[in-house]
mmCIF file of C-alpha atoms and ligand atoms in Angstrom:
data_model
loop_
_atom_site.group_PDB
_atom_site.id
_atom_site.type_symbol
_atom_site.label_atom_id
_atom_site.label_comp_id
_atom_site.label_asym_id
_atom_site.label_seq_id
_atom_site.Cartn_x
_atom_site.Cartn_y
_atom_site.Cartn_z
ATOM 1 C CA MET U 85 28.548 -23.086 1.170
ATOM 2 C CA PRO U 86 30.494 -19.932 0.180
ATOM 3 C CA GLU U 87 34.086 -19.637 1.340
ATOM 4 C CA ILE U 88 37.192 -17.500 0.887
ATOM 5 C CA LYS U 89 40.762 -18.437 0.062
ATOM 6 C CA VAL U 90 43.586 -16.108 1.082
ATOM 7 C CA ASP U 91 46.853 -16.018 -0.865
ATOM 8 C CA ASP U 92 49.495 -15.794 1.869
ATOM 9 C CA SER U 93 52.086 -14.572 -0.592
ATOM 10 C CA LYS U 94 49.964 -11.506 -1.405
ATOM 11 C CA CYS U 95 48.377 -10.707 2.002
ATOM 12 C CA LYS U 96 50.178 -7.873 3.814
ATOM 13 C CA GLY U 97 48.345 -8.228 7.119
ATOM 14 C CA CYS U 98 46.546 -4.907 6.980
ATOM 15 C CA TYR U 99 43.366 -6.445 8.438
ATOM 16 C CA ILE U 100 40.919 -4.058 6.791
ATOM 17 C CA CYS U 101 39.105 -7.134 5.392
ATOM 18 C CA ILE U 102 38.426 -8.249 8.959
ATOM 19 C CA GLU U 103 36.829 -4.859 9.582
ATOM 20 C CA ALA U 104 34.783 -5.106 6.367
ATOM 21 C CA CYS U 105 33.425 -8.638 6.886
ATOM 22 C CA PRO U 106 29.827 -8.463 8.137
ATOM 23 C CA LYS U 107 29.958 -12.060 9.404
ATOM 24 C CA LYS U 108 33.261 -11.737 11.284
ATOM 25 C CA CYS U 109 34.554 -14.866 9.641
ATOM 26 C CA ILE U 110 38.110 -13.696 8.872
ATOM 27 C CA GLU U 111 40.841 -14.033 11.499
ATOM 28 C CA ILE U 112 44.555 -13.443 11.872
ATOM 29 C CA SER U 113 46.694 -16.502 11.266
ATOM 30 C CA LYS U 114 49.240 -17.599 13.848
ATOM 31 C CA GLU U 115 51.616 -18.640 11.072
ATOM 32 C CA PHE U 116 54.129 -16.030 9.905
ATOM 33 C CA SER U 117 54.147 -15.792 6.091
ATOM 34 C CA LYS U 118 57.224 -15.867 3.824
ATOM 35 C CA SER U 119 56.621 -12.189 3.029
ATOM 36 C CA GLY U 120 56.940 -11.403 6.717
ATOM 37 C CA TYR U 121 53.365 -10.784 7.753
ATOM 38 C CA TYR U 122 50.748 -12.561 9.804
ATOM 39 C CA PRO U 123 48.232 -13.095 6.978
ATOM 40 C CA VAL U 124 44.507 -13.545 7.503
ATOM 41 C CA LYS U 125 42.559 -16.774 7.083
ATOM 42 C CA TYR U 126 38.978 -17.960 6.895
ATOM 43 C CA THR U 127 37.558 -19.033 10.239
ATOM 44 C CA GLY U 128 35.880 -21.879 8.373
ATOM 45 C CA THR U 129 32.256 -20.956 9.047
ATOM 46 C CA ASP U 130 29.576 -18.381 8.278
ATOM 47 C CA CYS U 131 30.854 -16.870 4.986
ATOM 48 C CA ILE U 132 27.933 -15.628 2.903
ATOM 49 C CA GLY U 133 29.984 -14.881 -0.212
ATOM 50 C CA CYS U 134 29.226 -11.130 -0.129
ATOM 51 C CA GLN U 135 32.743 -10.217 -1.416
ATOM 52 C CA GLN U 136 33.075 -7.173 0.835
ATOM 53 C CA CYS U 137 36.494 -8.457 1.986
ATOM 54 C CA ALA U 138 37.728 -8.855 -1.585
ATOM 55 C CA ARG U 139 36.463 -5.411 -2.557
ATOM 56 C CA ILE U 140 38.385 -3.679 0.213
ATOM 57 C CA CYS U 141 41.579 -5.787 -0.059
ATOM 58 C CA PRO U 142 44.260 -3.591 -1.686
ATOM 59 C CA ASP U 143 46.402 -6.568 -2.603
ATOM 60 C CA LEU U 144 43.957 -8.876 -4.407
ATOM 61 C CA ALA U 145 44.791 -11.548 -1.851
ATOM 62 C CA ILE U 146 41.234 -12.881 -1.356
ATOM 63 C CA GLU U 147 39.288 -15.193 -3.643
ATOM 64 C CA VAL U 148 35.601 -15.685 -2.854
ATOM 65 C CA TYR U 149 33.924 -18.955 -3.944
ATOM 66 C CA LYS U 150 30.308 -19.943 -4.029
ATOM 67 C CA MET B 84 32.884 -24.079 -6.484
ATOM 68 C CA GLN B 85 32.671 -20.977 -8.618
ATOM 69 C CA LEU B 86 35.116 -18.105 -8.236
ATOM 70 C CA LEU B 87 33.149 -14.859 -7.818
ATOM 71 C CA ASN B 88 35.941 -12.302 -8.106
ATOM 72 C CA LYS B 89 38.290 -13.072 -10.953
ATOM 73 C CA ARG B 90 41.473 -11.012 -10.995
ATOM 74 C CA PRO B 91 41.162 -8.412 -13.785
ATOM 75 C CA GLU B 92 43.249 -9.111 -16.880
ATOM 76 C CA SER B 93 44.144 -5.427 -17.055
ATOM 77 C CA LEU B 94 46.263 -5.818 -13.908
ATOM 78 C CA VAL B 95 49.514 -7.780 -14.160
ATOM 79 C CA ASP B 96 49.535 -10.726 -11.752
ATOM 80 C CA MET B 97 52.346 -9.558 -9.483
ATOM 81 C CA LYS B 98 52.762 -8.287 -5.959
ATOM 82 C CA MET B 99 52.438 -4.505 -5.680
ATOM 83 C CA HIS B 100 54.959 -2.532 -3.614
ATOM 84 C CA TYR B 101 52.414 -0.434 -1.681
ATOM 85 C CA CYS B 102 52.446 -0.396 2.141
ATOM 86 C CA PRO B 103 49.897 -2.586 3.960
ATOM 87 C CA GLY B 104 46.421 -1.041 3.773
ATOM 88 C CA CYS B 105 47.353 1.651 1.220
ATOM 89 C CA SER B 106 44.370 2.528 -0.971
ATOM 90 C CA HIS B 107 46.448 2.761 -4.163
ATOM 91 C CA GLY B 108 46.054 -1.025 -4.613
ATOM 92 C CA ILE B 109 42.237 -0.869 -4.416
ATOM 93 C CA ILE B 110 42.151 1.980 -6.932
ATOM 94 C CA HIS B 111 44.489 0.121 -9.330
ATOM 95 C CA ARG B 112 42.180 -2.886 -9.205
ATOM 96 C CA LEU B 113 39.094 -0.752 -9.919
ATOM 97 C CA VAL B 114 40.664 0.974 -12.929
ATOM 98 C CA ALA B 115 41.700 -2.489 -14.236
ATOM 99 C CA GLU B 116 38.210 -3.938 -13.703
ATOM 100 C CA VAL B 117 36.709 -1.037 -15.659
ATOM 101 C CA MET B 118 39.204 -1.528 -18.528
ATOM 102 C CA ASP B 119 38.188 -5.217 -18.625
ATOM 103 C CA GLU B 120 34.460 -4.476 -18.524
ATOM 104 C CA LEU B 121 34.611 -1.831 -21.250
ATOM 105 C CA ASP B 122 36.955 -4.068 -23.272
ATOM 106 C CA ILE B 123 39.393 -1.196 -23.894
ATOM 107 C CA ARG B 124 42.640 -2.696 -22.551
ATOM 108 C CA ASN B 125 44.181 -3.091 -25.992
ATOM 109 C CA ARG B 126 43.698 0.552 -26.888
ATOM 110 C CA THR B 127 44.292 2.181 -23.521
ATOM 111 C CA ILE B 128 47.399 4.216 -22.674
ATOM 112 C CA GLY B 129 47.909 5.156 -19.027
ATOM 113 C CA ILE B 130 50.272 7.719 -17.544
ATOM 114 C CA ALA B 131 51.927 6.902 -14.242
ATOM 115 C CA PRO B 132 52.838 9.909 -12.102
ATOM 116 C CA VAL B 133 55.683 10.679 -9.759
ATOM 117 C CA GLY B 134 54.595 9.620 -6.299
ATOM 118 C CA CYS B 135 54.051 6.256 -4.640
ATOM 119 C CA SER B 136 52.219 5.092 -7.785
ATOM 120 C CA VAL B 137 55.303 5.755 -9.932
ATOM 121 C CA PHE B 138 55.464 2.004 -10.704
ATOM 122 C CA ALA B 139 51.852 1.897 -11.930
ATOM 123 C CA ASP B 140 53.336 1.342 -15.383
ATOM 124 C CA LYS B 141 54.468 -2.106 -14.210
ATOM 125 C CA TYR B 142 51.094 -2.996 -12.729
ATOM 126 C CA PHE B 143 48.590 -1.998 -15.414
ATOM 127 C CA ASN B 144 48.484 -4.502 -18.253
ATOM 128 C CA CYS B 145 48.006 -1.854 -20.968
ATOM 129 C CA ASP B 146 50.366 0.560 -22.661
ATOM 130 C CA MET B 147 51.839 2.931 -20.071
ATOM 131 C CA ILE B 148 54.132 5.937 -19.911
ATOM 132 C CA GLN B 149 55.755 7.239 -16.742
ATOM 133 C CA GLY B 150 55.835 11.026 -16.852
ATOM 134 C CA PRO B 151 57.530 13.873 -15.002
ATOM 135 C CA HIS B 152 55.921 15.079 -11.754
ATOM 136 C CA GLY B 153 52.532 16.724 -12.330
ATOM 137 C CA ARG B 154 52.753 16.658 -16.130
ATOM 138 C CA GLY B 155 50.413 13.707 -16.736
ATOM 139 C CA PRO B 156 47.633 15.859 -18.235
ATOM 140 C CA ALA B 157 50.087 17.474 -20.673
ATOM 141 C CA ILE B 158 51.355 14.067 -21.813
ATOM 142 C CA ALA B 159 47.755 12.845 -22.046
ATOM 143 C CA THR B 160 46.896 15.850 -24.222
ATOM 144 C CA GLY B 161 49.651 15.021 -26.707
ATOM 145 C CA LEU B 162 48.780 11.339 -26.768
ATOM 146 C CA LYS B 163 45.060 11.854 -27.251
ATOM 147 C CA ARG B 164 45.502 14.482 -29.970
ATOM 148 C CA THR B 165 47.942 12.388 -31.960
ATOM 149 C CA THR B 166 46.236 9.027 -31.270
ATOM 150 C CA PRO B 167 42.543 9.862 -31.055
ATOM 151 C CA GLY B 168 41.532 6.195 -31.173
ATOM 152 C CA ALA B 169 43.356 5.556 -27.907
ATOM 153 C CA ILE B 170 41.732 5.720 -24.500
ATOM 154 C CA VAL B 171 44.049 7.835 -22.355
ATOM 155 C CA PHE B 172 44.094 8.109 -18.585
ATOM 156 C CA SER B 173 46.352 9.966 -16.204
ATOM 157 C CA TYR B 174 46.765 8.542 -12.686
ATOM 158 C CA GLN B 175 47.910 11.199 -10.208
ATOM 159 C CA GLY B 176 48.406 11.862 -6.509
ATOM 160 C CA ASP B 177 47.457 15.063 -4.727
ATOM 161 C CA GLY B 178 51.022 16.346 -4.506
ATOM 162 C CA ASP B 179 51.377 15.627 -8.233
ATOM 163 C CA LEU B 180 48.048 17.068 -9.381
ATOM 164 C CA ALA B 181 47.250 19.841 -6.886
ATOM 165 C CA SER B 182 50.734 21.232 -6.357
ATOM 166 C CA ILE B 183 53.447 20.969 -9.002
ATOM 167 C CA GLY B 184 50.883 19.938 -11.658
ATOM 168 C CA MET B 185 48.237 22.536 -10.867
ATOM 169 C CA ALA B 186 48.729 24.465 -14.110
ATOM 170 C CA GLU B 187 48.585 21.341 -16.269
ATOM 171 C CA ILE B 188 45.365 19.988 -14.769
ATOM 172 C CA VAL B 189 43.580 23.350 -14.904
ATOM 173 C CA HIS B 190 44.481 24.108 -18.537
ATOM 174 C CA THR B 191 43.749 20.550 -19.624
ATOM 175 C CA ALA B 192 40.271 20.942 -18.148
ATOM 176 C CA ILE B 193 39.866 24.364 -19.760
ATOM 177 C CA ARG B 194 40.685 22.856 -23.161
ATOM 178 C CA SER B 195 38.317 19.992 -22.333
ATOM 179 C CA GLU B 196 40.824 17.430 -23.510
ATOM 180 C CA ASN B 197 38.977 14.174 -23.995
ATOM 181 C CA ILE B 198 40.891 12.262 -21.317
ATOM 182 C CA THR B 199 40.160 10.596 -17.968
ATOM 183 C CA VAL B 200 41.992 11.606 -14.801
ATOM 184 C CA ILE B 201 42.187 9.360 -11.751
ATOM 185 C CA TYR B 202 43.112 11.691 -8.881
ATOM 186 C CA VAL B 203 44.201 9.895 -5.701
ATOM 187 C CA ASN B 204 43.906 12.287 -2.770
ATOM 188 C CA ASN B 205 45.594 11.017 0.398
ATOM 189 C CA ALA B 206 46.223 14.515 1.807
ATOM 190 C CA ILE B 207 49.981 13.981 1.956
ATOM 191 C CA TYR B 208 53.175 13.596 -0.078
ATOM 192 C CA GLY B 209 53.410 9.847 0.439
ATOM 193 C CA MET B 210 56.459 8.844 -1.566
ATOM 194 C CA THR B 211 58.825 11.487 -0.205
ATOM 195 C CA GLY B 212 58.081 10.653 3.429
ATOM 196 C CA GLY B 213 55.016 12.559 4.533
ATOM 197 C CA GLN B 214 55.420 16.281 3.818
ATOM 198 C CA MET B 215 52.404 18.595 3.841
ATOM 199 C CA ALA B 216 50.446 18.593 0.579
ATOM 200 C CA PRO B 217 48.078 21.335 -0.676
ATOM 201 C CA THR B 218 45.307 18.971 0.449
ATOM 202 C CA THR B 219 46.566 18.318 3.988
ATOM 203 C CA LEU B 220 43.763 18.956 6.494
ATOM 204 C CA ILE B 221 43.877 21.788 9.022
ATOM 205 C CA GLY B 222 45.421 20.322 12.157
ATOM 206 C CA GLN B 223 46.788 17.269 10.323
ATOM 207 C CA LYS B 224 50.405 16.589 11.190
ATOM 208 C CA ALA B 225 53.073 16.178 8.501
ATOM 209 C CA THR B 226 56.856 16.353 8.627
ATOM 210 C CA THR B 227 56.748 19.943 7.399
ATOM 211 C CA CYS B 228 53.961 20.931 9.796
ATOM 212 C CA PRO B 229 54.763 18.845 12.864
ATOM 213 C CA HIS B 230 52.217 20.707 15.009
ATOM 214 C CA GLY B 231 49.469 20.330 12.417
ATOM 215 C CA ARG B 232 48.595 22.440 9.371
ATOM 216 C CA ASP B 233 47.796 26.030 10.278
ATOM 217 C CA ALA B 234 45.582 27.939 7.819
ATOM 218 C CA LYS B 235 47.108 31.256 8.879
ATOM 219 C CA LEU B 236 50.477 30.065 7.653
ATOM 220 C CA THR B 237 49.688 27.835 4.663
ATOM 221 C CA GLY B 238 46.062 28.450 3.756
ATOM 222 C CA ASP B 239 43.263 25.889 3.554
ATOM 223 C CA PRO B 240 43.237 22.497 1.777
ATOM 224 C CA ILE B 241 42.675 22.817 -1.985
ATOM 225 C CA LYS B 242 39.415 21.288 -3.165
ATOM 226 C CA MET B 243 40.225 20.256 -6.705
ATOM 227 C CA SER B 244 36.832 18.791 -7.628
ATOM 228 C CA GLU B 245 34.982 21.936 -6.547
ATOM 229 C CA MET B 246 37.485 24.182 -8.355
ATOM 230 C CA LEU B 247 37.589 22.243 -11.609
ATOM 231 C CA ALA B 248 33.784 21.948 -11.675
ATOM 232 C CA THR B 249 33.624 25.716 -12.253
ATOM 233 C CA ILE B 250 35.404 25.228 -15.597
ATOM 234 C CA GLU B 251 33.146 24.939 -18.646
ATOM 235 C CA GLY B 252 35.380 22.333 -20.251
ATOM 236 C CA ALA B 253 35.252 19.984 -17.268
ATOM 237 C CA LYS B 254 32.436 17.630 -18.168
ATOM 238 C CA TYR B 255 32.367 14.976 -15.498
ATOM 239 C CA ILE B 256 33.782 15.458 -11.984
ATOM 240 C CA GLU B 257 33.001 13.210 -9.059
ATOM 241 C CA ARG B 258 34.620 12.710 -5.655
ATOM 242 C CA THR B 259 34.421 9.245 -4.130
ATOM 243 C CA SER B 260 36.184 7.239 -1.457
ATOM 244 C CA VAL B 261 37.299 3.648 -0.907
ATOM 245 C CA HIS B 262 37.076 3.451 2.877
ATOM 246 C CA THR B 263 34.226 0.866 2.904
ATOM 247 C CA ALA B 264 33.125 -1.841 0.482
ATOM 248 C CA PRO B 265 29.975 0.066 -0.646
ATOM 249 C CA ASN B 266 32.143 3.123 -1.319
ATOM 250 C CA VAL B 267 34.503 0.938 -3.341
ATOM 251 C CA ILE B 268 31.552 -0.006 -5.576
ATOM 252 C CA LYS B 269 30.560 3.676 -5.964
ATOM 253 C CA THR B 270 34.122 4.512 -6.896
ATOM 254 C CA LYS B 271 34.184 1.831 -9.555
ATOM 255 C CA ASN B 272 30.931 3.150 -11.039
ATOM 256 C CA ALA B 273 32.403 6.672 -11.124
ATOM 257 C CA ILE B 274 35.594 5.450 -12.815
ATOM 258 C CA LYS B 275 33.462 3.601 -15.354
ATOM 259 C CA LYS B 276 31.428 6.739 -16.111
ATOM 260 C CA ALA B 277 34.633 8.749 -16.543
ATOM 261 C CA PHE B 278 35.970 6.236 -19.105
ATOM 262 C CA GLU B 279 32.601 5.981 -20.869
ATOM 263 C CA ASN B 280 32.548 9.762 -21.158
ATOM 264 C CA GLN B 281 35.859 9.610 -23.002
ATOM 265 C CA ILE B 282 34.687 6.763 -25.257
ATOM 266 C CA ASN B 283 31.668 8.978 -26.183
ATOM 267 C CA ASN B 284 34.019 11.925 -26.925
ATOM 268 C CA GLY B 285 32.458 13.755 -23.992
ATOM 269 C CA GLY B 286 35.490 15.815 -22.972
ATOM 270 C CA PHE B 287 37.500 16.143 -19.750
ATOM 271 C CA SER B 288 36.552 13.942 -16.817
ATOM 272 C CA MET B 289 38.102 13.370 -13.411
ATOM 273 C CA VAL B 290 37.357 11.149 -10.450
ATOM 274 C CA GLU B 291 38.896 12.300 -7.194
ATOM 275 C CA ILE B 292 39.279 9.372 -4.799
ATOM 276 C CA LEU B 293 39.890 9.891 -1.097
ATOM 277 C CA SER B 294 42.584 7.466 -0.143
ATOM 278 C CA THR B 295 44.697 6.383 2.831
ATOM 279 C CA CYS B 296 48.401 6.640 3.597
ATOM 280 C CA PRO B 297 48.675 4.654 6.846
ATOM 281 C CA THR B 298 52.480 4.915 6.840
ATOM 282 C CA ASN B 299 52.759 8.683 6.775
ATOM 283 C CA TRP B 300 49.558 9.359 8.669
ATOM 284 C CA LYS B 301 51.072 7.146 11.380
ATOM 285 C CA LEU B 302 47.781 5.348 11.829
ATOM 286 C CA ASP B 303 47.158 1.650 11.386
ATOM 287 C CA PRO B 304 45.188 0.701 8.236
ATOM 288 C CA VAL B 305 41.855 0.263 10.042
ATOM 289 C CA LYS B 306 42.192 3.586 11.874
ATOM 290 C CA SER B 307 43.170 5.181 8.560
ATOM 291 C CA LEU B 308 39.840 4.161 7.023
ATOM 292 C CA LYS B 309 38.110 5.728 9.999
ATOM 293 C CA TYR B 310 40.170 8.899 9.518
ATOM 294 C CA VAL B 311 38.877 9.142 5.956
ATOM 295 C CA ASN B 312 35.298 8.753 7.173
ATOM 296 C CA ASP B 313 35.508 11.046 10.200
ATOM 297 C CA ASN B 314 37.842 13.754 8.912
ATOM 298 C CA MET B 315 38.548 13.703 5.193
ATOM 299 C CA THR B 316 34.969 13.425 3.990
ATOM 300 C CA LYS B 317 34.091 16.480 6.113
ATOM 301 C CA VAL B 318 36.617 18.626 4.271
ATOM 302 C CA PHE B 319 36.213 16.861 0.935
ATOM 303 C CA PRO B 320 32.511 15.975 0.639
ATOM 304 C CA LEU B 321 31.708 13.046 -1.629
ATOM 305 C CA GLY B 322 29.455 13.475 -4.622
ATOM 306 C CA VAL B 323 29.064 14.431 -8.256
ATOM 307 C CA TYR B 324 30.386 17.955 -8.812
ATOM 308 C CA LYS B 325 29.756 18.140 -12.531
ATOM 309 C CA ASP B 326 27.882 15.966 -14.978
ATOM 310 C CA SER B 327 27.330 17.687 -18.279
ATOM 311 C CA LYS B 328 28.620 14.893 -20.427
ATOM 312 C CA GLY B 329 28.248 15.983 -24.002
ATOM 313 C CA GLY B 330 29.673 13.649 -26.594
ATOM 314 C CA GLU B 331 28.303 12.255 -29.804
HETATM 315 C C1 LIG M 266 60.111 17.726 -10.483
HETATM 316 C C2 LIG M 266 60.067 16.991 -9.205
HETATM 317 N N1 LIG M 266 59.859 17.663 -8.063
HETATM 318 C C3 LIG M 266 59.770 17.003 -6.883
HETATM 319 C C4 LIG M 266 59.925 15.647 -6.823
HETATM 320 C C5 LIG M 266 59.857 14.933 -5.507
HETATM 321 N N2 LIG M 266 58.599 14.217 -5.307
HETATM 322 C C6 LIG M 266 58.513 12.904 -5.571
HETATM 323 S S1 LIG M 266 56.991 12.273 -5.214
HETATM 324 C C7 LIG M 266 56.456 13.781 -4.672
HETATM 325 C C8 LIG M 266 55.060 13.964 -4.119
HETATM 326 C C9 LIG M 266 54.229 12.730 -4.110
HETATM 327 O O1 LIG M 266 53.005 12.966 -3.517
HETATM 328 P P1 LIG M 266 51.663 12.625 -4.230
HETATM 329 O O2 LIG M 266 51.643 13.115 -5.603
HETATM 330 O O3 LIG M 266 50.558 13.081 -3.339
HETATM 331 O O4 LIG M 266 51.669 11.023 -4.335
HETATM 332 P P2 LIG M 266 51.586 9.924 -3.178
HETATM 333 O O5 LIG M 266 52.971 9.407 -3.013
HETATM 334 O O6 LIG M 266 51.037 10.564 -1.958
HETATM 335 O O7 LIG M 266 50.665 8.893 -3.749
HETATM 336 C C10 LIG M 266 57.452 14.746 -4.770
HETATM 337 C C11 LIG M 266 57.312 16.134 -4.326
HETATM 338 C C12 LIG M 266 60.154 14.983 -8.052
HETATM 339 N N3 LIG M 266 60.313 13.637 -8.086
HETATM 340 N N4 LIG M 266 60.240 15.652 -9.209
HETATM 341 S S1 LIG M 267 32.745 -12.924 1.400
HETATM 342 FE FE1 LIG M 267 31.631 -11.656 2.899
HETATM 343 S S2 LIG M 267 31.132 -13.041 4.540
HETATM 344 FE FE2 LIG M 267 32.678 -14.069 3.303
HETATM 345 S S3 LIG M 267 34.591 -13.597 4.306
HETATM 346 FE FE3 LIG M 267 34.297 -12.061 2.712
HETATM 347 S S4 LIG M 267 33.277 -10.357 3.761
HETATM 348 FE FE4 LIG M 267 33.090 -12.145 5.096
HETATM 349 S S1 LIG M 268 42.741 -6.832 3.217
HETATM 350 FE FE1 LIG M 268 43.957 -8.214 1.924
HETATM 351 S S2 LIG M 268 46.084 -7.723 2.445
HETATM 352 FE FE2 LIG M 268 44.793 -6.853 4.065
HETATM 353 S S3 LIG M 268 44.727 -8.454 5.646
HETATM 354 FE FE3 LIG M 268 42.950 -8.766 4.321
HETATM 355 S S4 LIG M 268 43.654 -10.246 2.775
HETATM 356 FE FE4 LIG M 268 45.453 -9.418 3.763
HETATM 357 S S1 LIG M 269 53.753 5.786 1.710
HETATM 358 FE FE1 LIG M 269 51.538 6.057 1.854
HETATM 359 S S2 LIG M 269 50.775 6.373 -0.260
HETATM 360 FE FE2 LIG M 269 52.849 5.494 -0.341
HETATM 361 S S3 LIG M 269 52.578 3.272 -0.530
HETATM 362 FE FE3 LIG M 269 52.873 3.732 1.633
HETATM 363 S S4 LIG M 269 50.792 4.023 2.443
HETATM 364 FE FE4 LIG M 269 50.657 4.172 0.197
HETATM 365 MG MG1 LIG M 270 49.494 12.067 -1.931
#
């Protein structure tokens, strides 16, 4: 199953990846990151590995695996 | 598990200083991916502008020069003429390219210097805190037009792609946007064409990329993408404005 990994040290909490994900499988984390943002995380289900999130992420914070 | 999106080698692995949701980061990544794919990193020289992308020289993993405001195309001219084997690109904002650097970009196109220009149009002076740019939309608020830009007072937004396309020496001009993932792919293809044109000695090429400045637009990053779609693309229509790539 495809999945994404988010690098908390790079994510700036802009949430445009959430908007871009066709499967709505990215959510805001409740944990505050060291850089001072609420980063995003994978919901854990439904990722199809389309990479739309990674394409729109300005901070190269998302890795997509298949 | 296989990683589908490897970080491009042409971008240094470090955190960039841009504000959350700023399109500069996306555009940096695309230029780096193209350098990787064309295998030109070791002979590419980039020119960082004055503007929020002033530190682009730290981020791109190729030779870089940081030039005075608006003068990127003049520096690129000198570099390309003295080092013809190098691939030379100038990365510029709209304040940089369409205001203080207007003369340089126009004459560089007229001479059809064989360089690639990446023109990042966010309709504002980002770095200096959100003053009106030549590209600011009618009605758009900026610190120097707090009630919105008024054409009667400051004219209409300058459309650089349309203007430069009228110049014989301008060989490839396209305007794209990065407000959705499919548009990001189109932008990467345009950037690739612009570099390929230079590799083929095709003459002057420029990609104008509509981009966000959530901080100075005072919109959150998601609303900023919508602003590009609903407002900017109306004033700055996307598309190929010139494609008469010559070359050898
Ligand atoms: C010769 C000179 N004039 C003016 C400035 C001040 N200045 C710095 S950045 C900038 C405009 C930046 O806007 P833009 O090129 O659109 O880049 P952005 O920050 O929006 O990406 C200006 C006017 C300067 N640094 N040097
Ligand atoms: S790869 Fe596609 S489906 Fe998976 S999280 Fe990213 S945008 Fe969503
Ligand atoms: S687009 Fe990138 S930086 Fe923005 S919230 Fe998503 S992972 Fe974080
Ligand atoms: S001020 Fe605007 S252009 Fe500059 S980094 Fe922030 S969002 Fe980007
Ligand atoms: Mg600007």
